[in-house]
Coordinates of N, CA, C and O in Angstrom, one line a residue:
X1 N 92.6 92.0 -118.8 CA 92.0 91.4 -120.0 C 92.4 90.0 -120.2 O 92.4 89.5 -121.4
X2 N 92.8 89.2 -118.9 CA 93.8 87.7 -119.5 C 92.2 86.7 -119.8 O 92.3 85.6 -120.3
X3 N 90.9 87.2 -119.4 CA 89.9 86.6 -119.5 C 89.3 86.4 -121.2 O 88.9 85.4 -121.8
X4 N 89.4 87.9 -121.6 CA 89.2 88.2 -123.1 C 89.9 86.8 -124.1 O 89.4 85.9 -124.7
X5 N 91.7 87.3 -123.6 CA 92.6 86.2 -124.4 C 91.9 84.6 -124.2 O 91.5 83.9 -125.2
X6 N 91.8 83.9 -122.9 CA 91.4 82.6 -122.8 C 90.1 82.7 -123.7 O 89.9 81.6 -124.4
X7 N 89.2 83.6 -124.0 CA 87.8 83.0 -124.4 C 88.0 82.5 -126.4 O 87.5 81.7 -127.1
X8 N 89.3 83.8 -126.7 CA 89.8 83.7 -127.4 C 90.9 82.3 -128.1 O 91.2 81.9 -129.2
X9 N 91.3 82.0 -126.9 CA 92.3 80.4 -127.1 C 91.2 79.8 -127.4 O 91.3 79.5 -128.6
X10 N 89.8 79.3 -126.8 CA 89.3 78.3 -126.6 C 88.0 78.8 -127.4 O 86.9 78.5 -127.0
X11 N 88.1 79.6 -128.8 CA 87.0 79.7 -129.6 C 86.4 78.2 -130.7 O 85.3 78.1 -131.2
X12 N 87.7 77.3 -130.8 CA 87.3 76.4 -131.8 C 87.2 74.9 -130.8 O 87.3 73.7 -131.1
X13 N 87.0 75.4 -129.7 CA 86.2 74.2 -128.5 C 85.0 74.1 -128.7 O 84.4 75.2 -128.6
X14 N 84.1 73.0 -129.0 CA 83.1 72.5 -128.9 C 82.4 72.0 -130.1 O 83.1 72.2 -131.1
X15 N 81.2 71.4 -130.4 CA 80.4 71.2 -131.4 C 79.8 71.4 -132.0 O 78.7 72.0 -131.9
X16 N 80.6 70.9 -133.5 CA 80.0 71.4 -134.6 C 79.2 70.9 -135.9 O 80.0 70.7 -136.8
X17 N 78.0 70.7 -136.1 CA 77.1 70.4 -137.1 C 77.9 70.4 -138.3 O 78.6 71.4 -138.4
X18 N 78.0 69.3 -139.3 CA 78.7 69.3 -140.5 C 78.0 68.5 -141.5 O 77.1 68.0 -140.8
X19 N 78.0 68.2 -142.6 CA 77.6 67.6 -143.9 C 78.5 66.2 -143.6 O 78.6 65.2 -144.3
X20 N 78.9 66.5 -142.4 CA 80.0 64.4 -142.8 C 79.8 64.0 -141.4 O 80.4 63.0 -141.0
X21 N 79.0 64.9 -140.5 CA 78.3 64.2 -139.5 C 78.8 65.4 -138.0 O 79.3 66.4 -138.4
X22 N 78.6 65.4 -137.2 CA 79.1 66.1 -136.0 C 80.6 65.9 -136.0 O 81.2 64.9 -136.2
X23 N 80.9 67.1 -135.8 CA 82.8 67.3 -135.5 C 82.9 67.7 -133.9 O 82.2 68.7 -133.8
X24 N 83.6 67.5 -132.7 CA 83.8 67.8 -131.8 C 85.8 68.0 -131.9 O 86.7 67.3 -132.3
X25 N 85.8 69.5 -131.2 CA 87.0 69.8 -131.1 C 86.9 70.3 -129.6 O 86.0 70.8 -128.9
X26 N 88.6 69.6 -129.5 CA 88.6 69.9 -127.9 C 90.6 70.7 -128.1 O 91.4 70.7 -128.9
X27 N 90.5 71.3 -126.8 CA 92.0 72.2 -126.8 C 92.5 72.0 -125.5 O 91.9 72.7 -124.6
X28 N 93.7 71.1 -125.2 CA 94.4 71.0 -124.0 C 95.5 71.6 -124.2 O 96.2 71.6 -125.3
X29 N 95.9 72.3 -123.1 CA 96.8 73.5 -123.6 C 97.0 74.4 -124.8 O 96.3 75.4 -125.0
X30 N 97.9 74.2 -125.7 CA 98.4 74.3 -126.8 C 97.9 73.1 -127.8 O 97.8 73.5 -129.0
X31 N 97.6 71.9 -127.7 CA 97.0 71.0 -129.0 C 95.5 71.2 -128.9 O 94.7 71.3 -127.9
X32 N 95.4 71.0 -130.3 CA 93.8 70.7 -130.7 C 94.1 69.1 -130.5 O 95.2 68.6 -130.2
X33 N 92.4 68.3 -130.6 CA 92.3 67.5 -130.8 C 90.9 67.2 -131.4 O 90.1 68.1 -131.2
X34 N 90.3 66.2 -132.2 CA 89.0 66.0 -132.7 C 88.6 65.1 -133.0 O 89.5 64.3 -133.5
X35 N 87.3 64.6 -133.1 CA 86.7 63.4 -133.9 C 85.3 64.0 -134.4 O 84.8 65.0 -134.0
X36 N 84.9 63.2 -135.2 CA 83.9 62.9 -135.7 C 83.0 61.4 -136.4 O 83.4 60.2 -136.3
X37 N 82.1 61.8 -136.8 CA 81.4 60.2 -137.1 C 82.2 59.3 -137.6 O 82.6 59.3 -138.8
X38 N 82.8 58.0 -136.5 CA 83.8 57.4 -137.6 C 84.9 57.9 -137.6 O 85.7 57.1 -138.2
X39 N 85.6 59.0 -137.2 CA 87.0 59.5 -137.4 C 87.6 60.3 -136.7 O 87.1 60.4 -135.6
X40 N 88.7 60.9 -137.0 CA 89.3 61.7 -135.9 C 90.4 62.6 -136.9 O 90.9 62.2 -138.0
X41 N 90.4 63.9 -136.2 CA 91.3 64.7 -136.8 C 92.6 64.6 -135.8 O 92.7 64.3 -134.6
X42 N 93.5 65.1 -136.6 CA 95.0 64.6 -135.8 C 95.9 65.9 -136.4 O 95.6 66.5 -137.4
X43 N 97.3 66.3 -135.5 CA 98.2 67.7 -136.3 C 97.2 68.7 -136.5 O 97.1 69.2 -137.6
X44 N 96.2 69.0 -135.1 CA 96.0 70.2 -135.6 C 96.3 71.1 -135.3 O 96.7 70.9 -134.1
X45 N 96.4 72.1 -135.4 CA 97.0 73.4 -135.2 C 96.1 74.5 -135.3 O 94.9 74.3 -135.4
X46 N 96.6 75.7 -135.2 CA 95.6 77.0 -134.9 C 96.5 77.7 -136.0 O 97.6 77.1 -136.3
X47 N 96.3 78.7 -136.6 CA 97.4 79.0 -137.7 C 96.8 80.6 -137.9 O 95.9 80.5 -138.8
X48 N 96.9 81.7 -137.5 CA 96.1 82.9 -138.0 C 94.8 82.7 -138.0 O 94.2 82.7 -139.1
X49 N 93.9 82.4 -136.7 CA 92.9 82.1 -137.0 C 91.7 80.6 -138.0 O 90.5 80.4 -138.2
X50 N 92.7 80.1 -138.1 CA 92.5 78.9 -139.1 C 93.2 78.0 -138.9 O 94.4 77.8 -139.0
X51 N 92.0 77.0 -138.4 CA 92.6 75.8 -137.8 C 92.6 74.4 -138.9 O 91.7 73.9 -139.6
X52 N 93.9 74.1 -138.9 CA 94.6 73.0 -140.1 C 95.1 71.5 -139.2 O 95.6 71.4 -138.1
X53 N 94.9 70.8 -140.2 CA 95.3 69.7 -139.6 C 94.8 68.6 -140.7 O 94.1 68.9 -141.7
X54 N 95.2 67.1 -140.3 CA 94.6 66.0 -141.0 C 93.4 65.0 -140.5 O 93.1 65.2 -139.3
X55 N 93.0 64.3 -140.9 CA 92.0 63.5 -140.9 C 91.9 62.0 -141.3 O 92.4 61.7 -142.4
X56 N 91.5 61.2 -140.5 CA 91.5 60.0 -140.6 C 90.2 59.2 -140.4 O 89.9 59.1 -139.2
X57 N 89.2 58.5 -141.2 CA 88.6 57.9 -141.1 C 88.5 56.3 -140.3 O 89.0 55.4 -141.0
X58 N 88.1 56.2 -139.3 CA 88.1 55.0 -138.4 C 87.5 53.5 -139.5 O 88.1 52.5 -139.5
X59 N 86.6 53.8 -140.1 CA 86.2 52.7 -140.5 C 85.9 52.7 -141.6 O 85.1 53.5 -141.9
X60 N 86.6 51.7 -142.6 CA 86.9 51.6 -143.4 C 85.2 51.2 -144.1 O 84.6 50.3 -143.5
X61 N 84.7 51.9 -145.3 CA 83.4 52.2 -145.7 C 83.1 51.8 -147.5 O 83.7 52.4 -148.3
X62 N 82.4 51.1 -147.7 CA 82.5 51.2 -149.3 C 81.6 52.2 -150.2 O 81.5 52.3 -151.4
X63 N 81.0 53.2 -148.9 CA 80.2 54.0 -149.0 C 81.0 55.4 -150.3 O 82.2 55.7 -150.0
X64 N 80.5 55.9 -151.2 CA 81.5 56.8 -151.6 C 81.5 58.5 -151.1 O 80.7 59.3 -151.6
X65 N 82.3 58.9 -150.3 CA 82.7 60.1 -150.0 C 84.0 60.8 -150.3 O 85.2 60.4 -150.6
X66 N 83.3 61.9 -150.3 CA 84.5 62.8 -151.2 C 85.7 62.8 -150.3 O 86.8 63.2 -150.8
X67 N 85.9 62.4 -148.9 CA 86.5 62.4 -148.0 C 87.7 61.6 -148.2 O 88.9 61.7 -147.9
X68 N 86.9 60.7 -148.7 CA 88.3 59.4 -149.0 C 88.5 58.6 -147.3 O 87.8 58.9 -146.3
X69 N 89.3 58.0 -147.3 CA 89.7 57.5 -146.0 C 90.6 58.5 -145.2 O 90.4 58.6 -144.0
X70 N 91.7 59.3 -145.8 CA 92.4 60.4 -144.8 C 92.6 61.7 -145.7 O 92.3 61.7 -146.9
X71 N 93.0 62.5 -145.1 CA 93.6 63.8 -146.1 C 93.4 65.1 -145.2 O 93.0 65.0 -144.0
X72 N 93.8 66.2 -145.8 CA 93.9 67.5 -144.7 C 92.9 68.5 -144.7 O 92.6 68.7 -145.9
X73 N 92.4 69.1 -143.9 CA 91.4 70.0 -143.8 C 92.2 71.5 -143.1 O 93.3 71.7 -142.6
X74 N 90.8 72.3 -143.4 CA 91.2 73.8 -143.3 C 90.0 74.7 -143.0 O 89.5 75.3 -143.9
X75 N 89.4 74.8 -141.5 CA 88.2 75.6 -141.3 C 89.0 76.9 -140.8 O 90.0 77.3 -140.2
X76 N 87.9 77.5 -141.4 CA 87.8 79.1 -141.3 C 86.7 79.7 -140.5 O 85.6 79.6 -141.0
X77 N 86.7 80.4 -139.2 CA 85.8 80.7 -138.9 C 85.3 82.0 -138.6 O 86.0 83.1 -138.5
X78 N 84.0 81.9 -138.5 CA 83.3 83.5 -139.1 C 83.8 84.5 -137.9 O 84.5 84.3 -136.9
X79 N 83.3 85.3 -138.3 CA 84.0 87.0 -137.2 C 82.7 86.8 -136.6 O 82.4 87.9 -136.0
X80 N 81.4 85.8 -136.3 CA 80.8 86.0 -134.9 C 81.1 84.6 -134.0 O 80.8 84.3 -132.9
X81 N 82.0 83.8 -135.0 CA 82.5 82.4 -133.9 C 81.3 81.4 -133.6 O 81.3 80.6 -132.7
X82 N 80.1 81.6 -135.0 CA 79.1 80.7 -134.8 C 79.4 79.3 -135.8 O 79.2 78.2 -135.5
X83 N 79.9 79.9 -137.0 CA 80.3 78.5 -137.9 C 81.6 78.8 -138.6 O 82.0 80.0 -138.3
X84 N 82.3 78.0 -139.3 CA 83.1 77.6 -140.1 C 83.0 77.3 -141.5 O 82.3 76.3 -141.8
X85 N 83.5 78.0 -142.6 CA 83.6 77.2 -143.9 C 85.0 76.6 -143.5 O 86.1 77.0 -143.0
X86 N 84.3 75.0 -144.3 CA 85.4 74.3 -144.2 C 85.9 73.6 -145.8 O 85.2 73.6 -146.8
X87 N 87.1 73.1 -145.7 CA 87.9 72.9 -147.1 C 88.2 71.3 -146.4 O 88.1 70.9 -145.3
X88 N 88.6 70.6 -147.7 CA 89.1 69.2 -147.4 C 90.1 68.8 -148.7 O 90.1 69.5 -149.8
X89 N 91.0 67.3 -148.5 CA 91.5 67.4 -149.7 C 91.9 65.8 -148.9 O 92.3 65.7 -147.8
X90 N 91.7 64.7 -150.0 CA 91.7 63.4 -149.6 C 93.2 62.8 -150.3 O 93.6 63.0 -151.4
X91 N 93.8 62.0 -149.4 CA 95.5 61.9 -149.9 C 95.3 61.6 -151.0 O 96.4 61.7 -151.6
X92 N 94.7 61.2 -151.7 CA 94.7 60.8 -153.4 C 94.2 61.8 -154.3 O 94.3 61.7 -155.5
X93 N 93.8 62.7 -153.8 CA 93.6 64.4 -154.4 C 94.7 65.3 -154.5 O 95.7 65.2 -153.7
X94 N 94.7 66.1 -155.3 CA 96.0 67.1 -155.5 C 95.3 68.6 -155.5 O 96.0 69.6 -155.3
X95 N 94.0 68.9 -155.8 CA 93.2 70.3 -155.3 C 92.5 70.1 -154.4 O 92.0 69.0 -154.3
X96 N 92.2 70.9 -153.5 CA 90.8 71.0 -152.8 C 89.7 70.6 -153.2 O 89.2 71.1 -154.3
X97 N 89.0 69.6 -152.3 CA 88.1 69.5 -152.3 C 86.6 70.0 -153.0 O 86.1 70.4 -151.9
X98 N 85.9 70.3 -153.8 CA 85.0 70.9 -154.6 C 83.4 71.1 -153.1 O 82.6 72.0 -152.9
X99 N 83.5 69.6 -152.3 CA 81.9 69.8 -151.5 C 82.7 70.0 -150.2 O 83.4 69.2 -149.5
X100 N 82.3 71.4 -150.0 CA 82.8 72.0 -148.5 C 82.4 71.0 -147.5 O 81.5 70.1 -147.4
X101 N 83.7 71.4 -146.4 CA 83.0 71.1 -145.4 C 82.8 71.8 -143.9 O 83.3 71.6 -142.8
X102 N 81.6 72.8 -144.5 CA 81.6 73.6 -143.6 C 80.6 73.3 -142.4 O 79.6 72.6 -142.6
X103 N 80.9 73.7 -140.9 CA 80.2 73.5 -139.8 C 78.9 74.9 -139.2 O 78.5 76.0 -139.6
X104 N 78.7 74.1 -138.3 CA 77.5 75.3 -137.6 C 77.8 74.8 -136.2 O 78.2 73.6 -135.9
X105 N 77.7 75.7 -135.4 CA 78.5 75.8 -133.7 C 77.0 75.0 -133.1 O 75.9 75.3 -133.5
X106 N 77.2 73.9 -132.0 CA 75.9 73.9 -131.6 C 76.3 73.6 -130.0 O 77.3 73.3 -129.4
X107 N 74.7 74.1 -129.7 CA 75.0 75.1 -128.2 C 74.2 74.0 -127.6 O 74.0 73.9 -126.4

């Protein structure tokens, strides 16, 4: 069954449809890695199914997003491994985020 576990390691590989633009996650060995429109996620980890880590905006925008320029996120993904509700929280915030940031898997 070592085929089962790998499909399993490498369930939060690939592209995902989001409200703050396309998110791409990639998995070398043991680290996540990611970007999206403008930014990149960094410290991510795999945690019980739930992948955490921070965020950093590449280019600095006068545009207003709930995103802020950095802060930490928290996707959850569904029991068919098609999308993610996602959470955010921007370093000058102290609750979570109120506008999800959830993804859709695209094939």
């Amino acid at each position: 069954m070592t085929c089962t576990s790998n499909a399993q390691a490498y369930e939060w590989s690939g592209r995902w449809n989001t409200k703050f633009g396309e998110v791409v996650i990639t998995k070398n060995r043991d680290a996540y890695t990611g970007f999206f429109s403008k930014g990149k996620l960094t410290e991510v980890r795999e945690q019980e199914g739930v992948l955490i880590g921070r965020y950093s905006r590449l280019v600095r925008t006068f545009k207003k997003s709930s995103l802020g320029n950095k802060g930490e996120f928290r996707f959850i993904l569904s029991a068919d491994k098609t999308k993610f509700d996602g959470f955010h929280k921007s370093e000058t915030d102290t609750k979570w985020g109120s506008e999800n940031w959830n993804g859709k898997r695209v094939y």
